[in-house]
């Protein structure tokens, strides 16, 4: 009898260990800010309207970013030290699918039909379906770090970290057409279609700390100008008011005129701010050292709300309510 009891106990334990974690659901009719907290390996969700934390998913995986799929209800979690990607359905809080990848994934771009997955270690951009099937692999110059879409010129743009370079990939041929030099230790880029420009930011290298954002042409990649933005300009956003540059080395948020590149306003914000996104009439900023999410009104350029989140907020995204 005891043998049978322990046999069934082992079966139950095995089934329990194989069952995916179910988290608090996020309603589809809620506008939310998602925050990846890398110190505690969690994902916090904040109600955009009430500025209250809905829940925090304790994922306990070394995730660094989350990508929202076009259905507005599926997120894909990934990280540079992960050998898998995990998709969750927000409205149920349940895992939808997971698939294996090589370690080294630093960024992902979601298109209408595919995922573009950047692997810095392998020097590739993989085109995948939404369930992880690889359709094509594009070889790039070394150290691809982030990817941006340029619809106007039918191209994808890769920012390279170690070698201070930008690669342009033709969407039709899926091949690199041009590579140009840019600032050292570049980490991010931002497309401004109205002026055919690409703004690039980064940390700088060695003893040289980056104090400017570089502005390149989307047409031929040439460097057009440099915009003073101290220190370590790494995040960008755009509204009807201006182009915004977030500098995590100086805790500064700058607003520049899109056409003249003239500094309009500046705001000291956060403690080591790492991420920024636009959500309706707000700029939302992740303050890494203070474990907070900060809201800045785009018109008044004043901080309006502060929300405590998990430890080490590193990446944020906005998901609007269904139908809005």
mmCIF file of C-alpha atoms in Angstrom:
data_model
loop_
_atom_site.group_PDB
_atom_site.id
_atom_site.type_symbol
_atom_site.label_atom_id
_atom_site.label_comp_id
_atom_site.label_asym_id
_atom_site.label_seq_id
_atom_site.Cartn_x
_atom_site.Cartn_y
_atom_site.Cartn_z
ATOM 1 C CA UNK A 1 0.000 0.000 0.000
ATOM 2 C CA UNK A 2 2.833 2.370 0.879
ATOM 3 C CA UNK A 3 4.540 1.583 -2.426
ATOM 4 C CA UNK A 4 1.376 2.495 -4.335
ATOM 5 C CA UNK A 5 1.006 5.711 -2.301
ATOM 6 C CA UNK A 6 4.566 6.833 -3.065
ATOM 7 C CA UNK A 7 4.113 5.866 -6.719
ATOM 8 C CA UNK A 8 1.099 8.185 -7.083
ATOM 9 C CA UNK A 9 2.860 10.891 -5.070
ATOM 10 C CA UNK A 10 5.763 10.824 -7.531
ATOM 11 C CA UNK A 11 3.329 11.050 -10.470
ATOM 12 C CA UNK A 12 1.626 14.094 -8.927
ATOM 13 C CA UNK A 13 4.967 15.781 -8.240
ATOM 14 C CA UNK A 14 6.136 15.106 -11.784
ATOM 15 C CA UNK A 15 2.959 16.545 -13.310
ATOM 16 C CA UNK A 16 3.156 19.591 -11.045
ATOM 17 C CA UNK A 17 6.759 20.281 -12.022
ATOM 18 C CA UNK A 18 5.845 20.095 -15.723
ATOM 19 C CA UNK A 19 2.892 22.463 -15.438
ATOM 20 C CA UNK A 20 3.595 26.044 -16.521
ATOM 21 C CA UNK A 21 3.104 28.857 -14.037
ATOM 22 C CA UNK A 22 -0.200 30.731 -14.378
ATOM 23 C CA UNK A 23 -0.070 34.442 -13.540
ATOM 24 C CA UNK A 24 -2.667 37.087 -12.771
ATOM 25 C CA UNK A 25 -4.445 37.857 -16.082
ATOM 26 C CA UNK A 26 -4.233 41.288 -17.713
ATOM 27 C CA UNK A 27 -7.622 42.274 -19.143
ATOM 28 C CA UNK A 28 -7.665 43.148 -22.825
ATOM 29 C CA UNK A 29 -9.779 46.246 -22.169
ATOM 30 C CA UNK A 30 -7.093 47.727 -19.887
ATOM 31 C CA UNK A 31 -4.420 50.141 -21.105
ATOM 32 C CA UNK A 32 -1.219 48.966 -19.429
ATOM 33 C CA UNK A 33 2.479 49.697 -19.107
ATOM 34 C CA UNK A 34 4.639 46.579 -18.929
ATOM 35 C CA UNK A 35 7.976 46.763 -17.099
ATOM 36 C CA UNK A 36 10.794 44.191 -17.197
ATOM 37 C CA UNK A 37 12.613 44.247 -13.845
ATOM 38 C CA UNK A 38 15.951 42.540 -14.423
ATOM 39 C CA UNK A 39 17.289 42.509 -10.848
ATOM 40 C CA UNK A 40 14.428 40.336 -9.595
ATOM 41 C CA UNK A 41 13.562 38.717 -12.944
ATOM 42 C CA UNK A 42 9.964 39.880 -12.937
ATOM 43 C CA UNK A 43 7.389 41.668 -15.092
ATOM 44 C CA UNK A 44 5.220 44.426 -13.592
ATOM 45 C CA UNK A 45 1.974 45.698 -15.125
ATOM 46 C CA UNK A 46 0.663 49.188 -14.379
ATOM 47 C CA UNK A 47 -2.813 50.439 -15.200
ATOM 48 C CA UNK A 48 -2.166 53.462 -17.396
ATOM 49 C CA UNK A 49 -5.327 55.302 -16.311
ATOM 50 C CA UNK A 50 -5.070 54.816 -12.536
ATOM 51 C CA UNK A 51 -1.246 54.657 -12.372
ATOM 52 C CA UNK A 52 -1.571 51.677 -10.010
ATOM 53 C CA UNK A 53 0.299 48.375 -10.179
ATOM 54 C CA UNK A 54 -2.076 45.643 -11.348
ATOM 55 C CA UNK A 55 0.265 42.745 -10.649
ATOM 56 C CA UNK A 56 3.867 41.570 -10.891
ATOM 57 C CA UNK A 57 4.715 38.278 -12.554
ATOM 58 C CA UNK A 58 7.677 36.603 -10.857
ATOM 59 C CA UNK A 59 9.070 34.960 -13.979
ATOM 60 C CA UNK A 60 12.437 33.990 -12.426
ATOM 61 C CA UNK A 61 14.129 33.848 -15.810
ATOM 62 C CA UNK A 62 16.947 36.203 -16.918
ATOM 63 C CA UNK A 63 14.636 38.207 -19.193
ATOM 64 C CA UNK A 64 15.805 41.596 -20.437
ATOM 65 C CA UNK A 65 12.985 42.551 -22.808
ATOM 66 C CA UNK A 66 9.421 41.719 -23.808
ATOM 67 C CA UNK A 67 7.885 42.035 -27.271
ATOM 68 C CA UNK A 68 4.163 42.624 -27.762
ATOM 69 C CA UNK A 69 2.666 40.813 -30.766
ATOM 70 C CA UNK A 70 0.119 42.454 -33.123
ATOM 71 C CA UNK A 71 -2.860 40.784 -31.420
ATOM 72 C CA UNK A 72 -2.161 42.998 -28.400
ATOM 73 C CA UNK A 73 -2.612 39.997 -26.114
ATOM 74 C CA UNK A 74 0.600 37.997 -26.552
ATOM 75 C CA UNK A 75 4.040 38.901 -25.245
ATOM 76 C CA UNK A 76 7.317 37.141 -25.984
ATOM 77 C CA UNK A 77 9.941 37.236 -23.224
ATOM 78 C CA UNK A 78 13.635 36.882 -24.020
ATOM 79 C CA UNK A 79 17.093 37.699 -22.712
ATOM 80 C CA UNK A 80 20.726 37.674 -23.725
ATOM 81 C CA UNK A 81 21.522 34.786 -21.363
ATOM 82 C CA UNK A 82 18.433 32.733 -22.218
ATOM 83 C CA UNK A 83 18.407 29.745 -24.566
ATOM 84 C CA UNK A 84 14.668 29.991 -25.113
ATOM 85 C CA UNK A 85 11.848 32.443 -25.782
ATOM 86 C CA UNK A 86 8.578 32.216 -23.897
ATOM 87 C CA UNK A 87 5.244 33.517 -25.175
ATOM 88 C CA UNK A 88 2.416 34.330 -22.754
ATOM 89 C CA UNK A 89 -1.217 35.255 -23.305
ATOM 90 C CA UNK A 90 -1.862 38.339 -21.190
ATOM 91 C CA UNK A 91 -5.628 37.861 -20.854
ATOM 92 C CA UNK A 92 -5.190 34.383 -19.330
ATOM 93 C CA UNK A 93 -1.804 34.745 -17.660
ATOM 94 C CA UNK A 94 -0.793 31.425 -19.171
ATOM 95 C CA UNK A 95 2.141 30.301 -21.245
ATOM 96 C CA UNK A 96 1.213 29.951 -24.913
ATOM 97 C CA UNK A 97 4.427 28.531 -26.329
ATOM 98 C CA UNK A 98 8.171 28.370 -25.842
ATOM 99 C CA UNK A 99 10.957 27.577 -28.277
ATOM 100 C CA UNK A 100 14.724 27.183 -28.231
ATOM 101 C CA UNK A 101 17.155 29.863 -29.426
ATOM 102 C CA UNK A 102 20.898 30.363 -29.184
ATOM 103 C CA UNK A 103 22.076 32.553 -26.330
ATOM 104 C CA UNK A 104 22.992 36.106 -27.281
ATOM 105 C CA UNK A 105 19.610 37.603 -28.264
ATOM 106 C CA UNK A 106 19.673 41.338 -27.531
ATOM 107 C CA UNK A 107 16.667 42.710 -29.390
ATOM 108 C CA UNK A 108 13.553 41.843 -31.350
ATOM 109 C CA UNK A 109 11.426 43.697 -33.873
ATOM 110 C CA UNK A 110 7.790 42.684 -34.351
ATOM 111 C CA UNK A 111 6.384 43.156 -37.855
ATOM 112 C CA UNK A 112 2.883 42.351 -39.115
ATOM 113 C CA UNK A 113 3.811 38.724 -39.826
ATOM 114 C CA UNK A 114 7.257 37.981 -38.381
ATOM 115 C CA UNK A 115 9.786 38.446 -35.619
ATOM 116 C CA UNK A 116 13.252 39.810 -36.392
ATOM 117 C CA UNK A 117 15.555 38.395 -33.720
ATOM 118 C CA UNK A 118 18.994 39.960 -33.227
ATOM 119 C CA UNK A 119 21.742 37.703 -31.870
ATOM 120 C CA UNK A 120 24.857 39.667 -30.939
ATOM 121 C CA UNK A 121 27.026 36.611 -30.278
ATOM 122 C CA UNK A 122 26.253 34.917 -33.596
ATOM 123 C CA UNK A 123 26.194 38.096 -35.678
ATOM 124 C CA UNK A 124 22.802 37.306 -37.176
ATOM 125 C CA UNK A 125 19.248 38.519 -37.564
ATOM 126 C CA UNK A 126 16.795 35.620 -37.719
ATOM 127 C CA UNK A 127 13.346 36.023 -39.260
ATOM 128 C CA UNK A 128 10.884 33.874 -37.316
ATOM 129 C CA UNK A 129 7.172 33.184 -37.305
ATOM 130 C CA UNK A 130 5.217 34.137 -34.196
ATOM 131 C CA UNK A 131 5.619 30.585 -32.898
ATOM 132 C CA UNK A 132 9.399 30.489 -33.336
ATOM 133 C CA UNK A 133 9.904 28.783 -36.687
ATOM 134 C CA UNK A 134 12.966 30.183 -38.472
ATOM 135 C CA UNK A 135 12.187 31.386 -42.018
ATOM 136 C CA UNK A 136 15.492 33.062 -42.862
ATOM 137 C CA UNK A 137 18.817 34.035 -41.259
ATOM 138 C CA UNK A 138 20.621 37.231 -42.260
ATOM 139 C CA UNK A 139 24.364 37.454 -41.583
ATOM 140 C CA UNK A 140 25.469 40.923 -40.426
ATOM 141 C CA UNK A 141 28.739 42.623 -39.502
ATOM 142 C CA UNK A 142 29.932 41.796 -35.950
ATOM 143 C CA UNK A 143 28.031 42.683 -32.767
ATOM 144 C CA UNK A 144 24.502 43.505 -33.973
ATOM 145 C CA UNK A 145 22.695 44.907 -30.943
ATOM 146 C CA UNK A 146 19.351 46.495 -31.830
ATOM 147 C CA UNK A 147 16.974 46.645 -34.791
ATOM 148 C CA UNK A 148 14.649 49.389 -36.069
ATOM 149 C CA UNK A 149 12.184 49.435 -38.948
ATOM 150 C CA UNK A 150 12.196 52.096 -41.649
ATOM 151 C CA UNK A 151 8.950 51.627 -43.579
ATOM 152 C CA UNK A 152 9.446 54.678 -45.749
ATOM 153 C CA UNK A 153 12.598 53.258 -47.351
ATOM 154 C CA UNK A 154 11.584 49.597 -47.091
ATOM 155 C CA UNK A 155 14.516 48.653 -44.897
ATOM 156 C CA UNK A 156 15.537 47.361 -41.490
ATOM 157 C CA UNK A 157 18.362 49.066 -39.619
ATOM 158 C CA UNK A 158 20.813 47.304 -37.313
ATOM 159 C CA UNK A 159 22.811 49.172 -34.662
ATOM 160 C CA UNK A 160 26.154 47.484 -33.879
ATOM 161 C CA UNK A 161 27.575 47.827 -30.390
ATOM 162 C CA UNK A 162 31.293 46.984 -30.482
ATOM 163 C CA UNK A 163 32.376 48.441 -33.775
ATOM 164 C CA UNK A 164 30.392 51.663 -33.981
ATOM 165 C CA UNK A 165 28.468 50.765 -37.100
ATOM 166 C CA UNK A 166 25.018 50.856 -38.697
ATOM 167 C CA UNK A 167 23.823 48.246 -41.196
ATOM 168 C CA UNK A 168 20.927 48.700 -43.598
ATOM 169 C CA UNK A 169 18.990 45.593 -44.694
ATOM 170 C CA UNK A 170 16.733 45.560 -47.755
ATOM 171 C CA UNK A 171 13.370 44.062 -46.774
ATOM 172 C CA UNK A 172 12.872 42.423 -50.163
ATOM 173 C CA UNK A 173 16.263 40.780 -50.652
ATOM 174 C CA UNK A 174 16.864 40.354 -46.899
ATOM 175 C CA UNK A 175 20.511 41.235 -47.343
ATOM 176 C CA UNK A 176 22.764 43.970 -45.970
ATOM 177 C CA UNK A 177 23.012 46.732 -48.577
ATOM 178 C CA UNK A 178 25.185 49.237 -46.733
ATOM 179 C CA UNK A 179 27.240 49.585 -43.544
ATOM 180 C CA UNK A 180 28.431 52.957 -42.222
ATOM 181 C CA UNK A 181 30.400 54.131 -39.200
ATOM 182 C CA UNK A 182 28.740 55.751 -36.215
ATOM 183 C CA UNK A 183 29.521 56.423 -32.541
ATOM 184 C CA UNK A 184 31.358 53.828 -30.434
ATOM 185 C CA UNK A 185 29.289 51.466 -28.261
ATOM 186 C CA UNK A 186 26.058 52.430 -30.009
ATOM 187 C CA UNK A 187 22.985 50.767 -28.493
ATOM 188 C CA UNK A 188 19.887 52.331 -30.031
ATOM 189 C CA UNK A 189 18.453 54.129 -33.016
ATOM 190 C CA UNK A 190 15.309 56.083 -33.794
ATOM 191 C CA UNK A 191 13.771 56.675 -37.216
ATOM 192 C CA UNK A 192 12.361 60.125 -38.009
ATOM 193 C CA UNK A 193 10.598 59.630 -41.369
ATOM 194 C CA UNK A 194 9.567 63.282 -41.779
ATOM 195 C CA UNK A 195 13.212 64.347 -42.139
ATOM 196 C CA UNK A 196 14.626 61.047 -43.497
ATOM 197 C CA UNK A 197 16.874 60.829 -40.450
ATOM 198 C CA UNK A 198 18.146 58.197 -38.046
ATOM 199 C CA UNK A 199 19.114 59.314 -34.537
ATOM 200 C CA UNK A 200 21.689 57.048 -32.873
ATOM 201 C CA UNK A 201 22.708 56.911 -29.210
ATOM 202 C CA UNK A 202 25.116 55.020 -27.015
ATOM 203 C CA UNK A 203 27.583 54.983 -24.147
ATOM 204 C CA UNK A 204 30.929 55.813 -25.730
ATOM 205 C CA UNK A 205 33.985 53.634 -25.206
ATOM 206 C CA UNK A 206 36.861 53.509 -22.727
ATOM 207 C CA UNK A 207 37.473 56.865 -21.106
ATOM 208 C CA UNK A 208 35.428 58.649 -23.775
ATOM 209 C CA UNK A 209 31.857 59.023 -22.568
ATOM 210 C CA UNK A 210 29.275 59.753 -25.250
ATOM 211 C CA UNK A 211 28.000 63.334 -25.061
ATOM 212 C CA UNK A 212 26.160 63.570 -28.378
ATOM 213 C CA UNK A 213 23.498 61.820 -30.393
ATOM 214 C CA UNK A 214 24.461 61.200 -34.018
ATOM 215 C CA UNK A 215 21.994 61.983 -36.797
ATOM 216 C CA UNK A 216 22.404 59.934 -39.992
ATOM 217 C CA UNK A 217 20.630 59.968 -43.342
ATOM 218 C CA UNK A 218 18.140 57.160 -43.917
ATOM 219 C CA UNK A 219 18.850 57.412 -47.636
ATOM 220 C CA UNK A 220 22.622 56.881 -47.778
ATOM 221 C CA UNK A 221 23.682 56.492 -44.138
ATOM 222 C CA UNK A 222 25.963 59.529 -44.069
ATOM 223 C CA UNK A 223 26.408 61.465 -40.843
ATOM 224 C CA UNK A 224 24.363 64.675 -41.100
ATOM 225 C CA UNK A 225 25.014 66.266 -37.728
ATOM 226 C CA UNK A 226 25.677 65.664 -34.052
ATOM 227 C CA UNK A 227 23.307 66.851 -31.339
ATOM 228 C CA UNK A 228 24.731 67.642 -27.902
ATOM 229 C CA UNK A 229 22.972 65.473 -25.293
ATOM 230 C CA UNK A 230 24.976 64.867 -22.137
ATOM 231 C CA UNK A 231 25.615 62.149 -20.898
ATOM 232 C CA UNK A 232 25.126 58.733 -22.602
ATOM 233 C CA UNK A 233 22.068 59.393 -24.789
ATOM 234 C CA UNK A 234 20.461 55.977 -25.185
ATOM 235 C CA UNK A 235 16.691 56.353 -25.602
ATOM 236 C CA UNK A 236 14.528 58.331 -28.010
ATOM 237 C CA UNK A 237 10.868 59.246 -28.505
ATOM 238 C CA UNK A 238 8.926 61.610 -30.722
ATOM 239 C CA UNK A 239 5.721 63.595 -30.339
ATOM 240 C CA UNK A 240 4.185 66.513 -32.200
ATOM 241 C CA UNK A 241 6.069 68.707 -29.764
ATOM 242 C CA UNK A 242 9.647 67.486 -30.196
ATOM 243 C CA UNK A 243 12.175 64.669 -30.383
ATOM 244 C CA UNK A 244 13.117 63.513 -26.903
ATOM 245 C CA UNK A 245 16.495 62.114 -25.860
ATOM 246 C CA UNK A 246 16.978 60.327 -22.534
ATOM 247 C CA UNK A 247 20.496 60.254 -21.082
ATOM 248 C CA UNK A 248 21.050 57.657 -18.397
ATOM 249 C CA UNK A 249 24.535 58.894 -17.520
ATOM 250 C CA UNK A 250 23.297 62.323 -16.400
ATOM 251 C CA UNK A 251 19.637 61.614 -15.527
ATOM 252 C CA UNK A 252 18.572 64.168 -18.118
ATOM 253 C CA UNK A 253 15.673 64.276 -20.550
ATOM 254 C CA UNK A 254 16.119 66.670 -23.467
ATOM 255 C CA UNK A 255 13.564 67.955 -25.975
ATOM 256 C CA UNK A 256 14.846 69.046 -29.391
ATOM 257 C CA UNK A 257 13.157 70.735 -32.318
ATOM 258 C CA UNK A 258 12.814 68.075 -35.017
ATOM 259 C CA UNK A 259 13.960 70.277 -37.892
ATOM 260 C CA UNK A 260 16.508 72.681 -36.398
ATOM 261 C CA UNK A 261 17.826 70.293 -33.689
ATOM 262 C CA UNK A 262 17.652 73.247 -31.301
ATOM 263 C CA UNK A 263 17.302 72.396 -27.602
ATOM 264 C CA UNK A 264 13.816 73.383 -26.469
ATOM 265 C CA UNK A 265 13.614 72.076 -22.907
ATOM 266 C CA UNK A 266 15.447 69.869 -20.440
ATOM 267 C CA UNK A 267 14.434 68.002 -17.303
ATOM 268 C CA UNK A 268 16.404 66.238 -14.591
ATOM 269 C CA UNK A 269 14.631 62.934 -14.092
ATOM 270 C CA UNK A 270 15.046 59.660 -12.246
ATOM 271 C CA UNK A 271 18.107 57.806 -11.019
ATOM 272 C CA UNK A 272 19.964 56.049 -13.821
ATOM 273 C CA UNK A 273 16.983 56.056 -16.214
ATOM 274 C CA UNK A 274 17.336 53.153 -18.633
ATOM 275 C CA UNK A 275 14.206 53.065 -20.778
ATOM 276 C CA UNK A 276 11.551 55.353 -22.251
ATOM 277 C CA UNK A 277 8.393 54.910 -24.283
ATOM 278 C CA UNK A 278 5.518 57.104 -25.387
ATOM 279 C CA UNK A 279 2.075 56.286 -23.989
ATOM 280 C CA UNK A 280 -0.743 58.533 -25.204
ATOM 281 C CA UNK A 281 0.099 62.028 -23.870
ATOM 282 C CA UNK A 282 2.914 60.842 -21.596
ATOM 283 C CA UNK A 283 6.555 59.950 -21.826
ATOM 284 C CA UNK A 284 7.084 56.981 -19.519
ATOM 285 C CA UNK A 285 10.569 56.469 -18.084
ATOM 286 C CA UNK A 286 12.066 53.570 -16.130
ATOM 287 C CA UNK A 287 14.259 54.796 -13.265
ATOM 288 C CA UNK A 288 16.598 51.850 -12.684
ATOM 289 C CA UNK A 289 18.256 52.727 -9.365
ATOM 290 C CA UNK A 290 15.076 53.971 -7.648
ATOM 291 C CA UNK A 291 12.865 51.104 -8.920
ATOM 292 C CA UNK A 292 10.247 53.500 -10.247
ATOM 293 C CA UNK A 293 8.240 54.323 -13.318
ATOM 294 C CA UNK A 294 8.024 58.055 -14.024
ATOM 295 C CA UNK A 295 5.379 59.834 -16.104
ATOM 296 C CA UNK A 296 6.140 63.099 -17.901
ATOM 297 C CA UNK A 297 3.431 65.141 -19.613
ATOM 298 C CA UNK A 298 4.596 65.849 -23.163
ATOM 299 C CA UNK A 299 3.048 69.312 -23.314
ATOM 300 C CA UNK A 300 4.022 70.719 -19.905
ATOM 301 C CA UNK A 301 7.270 68.710 -19.739
ATOM 302 C CA UNK A 302 6.669 68.117 -16.046
ATOM 303 C CA UNK A 303 6.738 64.867 -14.097
ATOM 304 C CA UNK A 304 3.157 64.059 -13.129
ATOM 305 C CA UNK A 305 3.291 60.592 -11.532
ATOM 306 C CA UNK A 306 5.663 58.148 -9.856
ATOM 307 C CA UNK A 307 4.901 54.432 -9.542
ATOM 308 C CA UNK A 308 7.008 51.956 -7.564
ATOM 309 C CA UNK A 309 7.741 48.765 -9.515
ATOM 310 C CA UNK A 310 10.064 45.774 -9.150
ATOM 311 C CA UNK A 311 13.826 45.934 -8.647
ATOM 312 C CA UNK A 312 15.825 47.071 -11.652
ATOM 313 C CA UNK A 313 13.273 48.306 -14.223
ATOM 314 C CA UNK A 314 15.177 47.960 -17.488
ATOM 315 C CA UNK A 315 12.653 47.814 -20.331
ATOM 316 C CA UNK A 316 9.103 49.112 -20.763
ATOM 317 C CA UNK A 317 6.292 48.819 -23.322
ATOM 318 C CA UNK A 318 2.797 50.269 -23.701
ATOM 319 C CA UNK A 319 -0.294 48.240 -24.628
ATOM 320 C CA UNK A 320 -3.421 50.280 -25.244
ATOM 321 C CA UNK A 321 -6.896 49.023 -24.379
ATOM 322 C CA UNK A 322 -8.706 47.094 -27.097
ATOM 323 C CA UNK A 323 -10.611 49.411 -29.397
ATOM 324 C CA UNK A 324 -8.688 52.550 -28.394
#
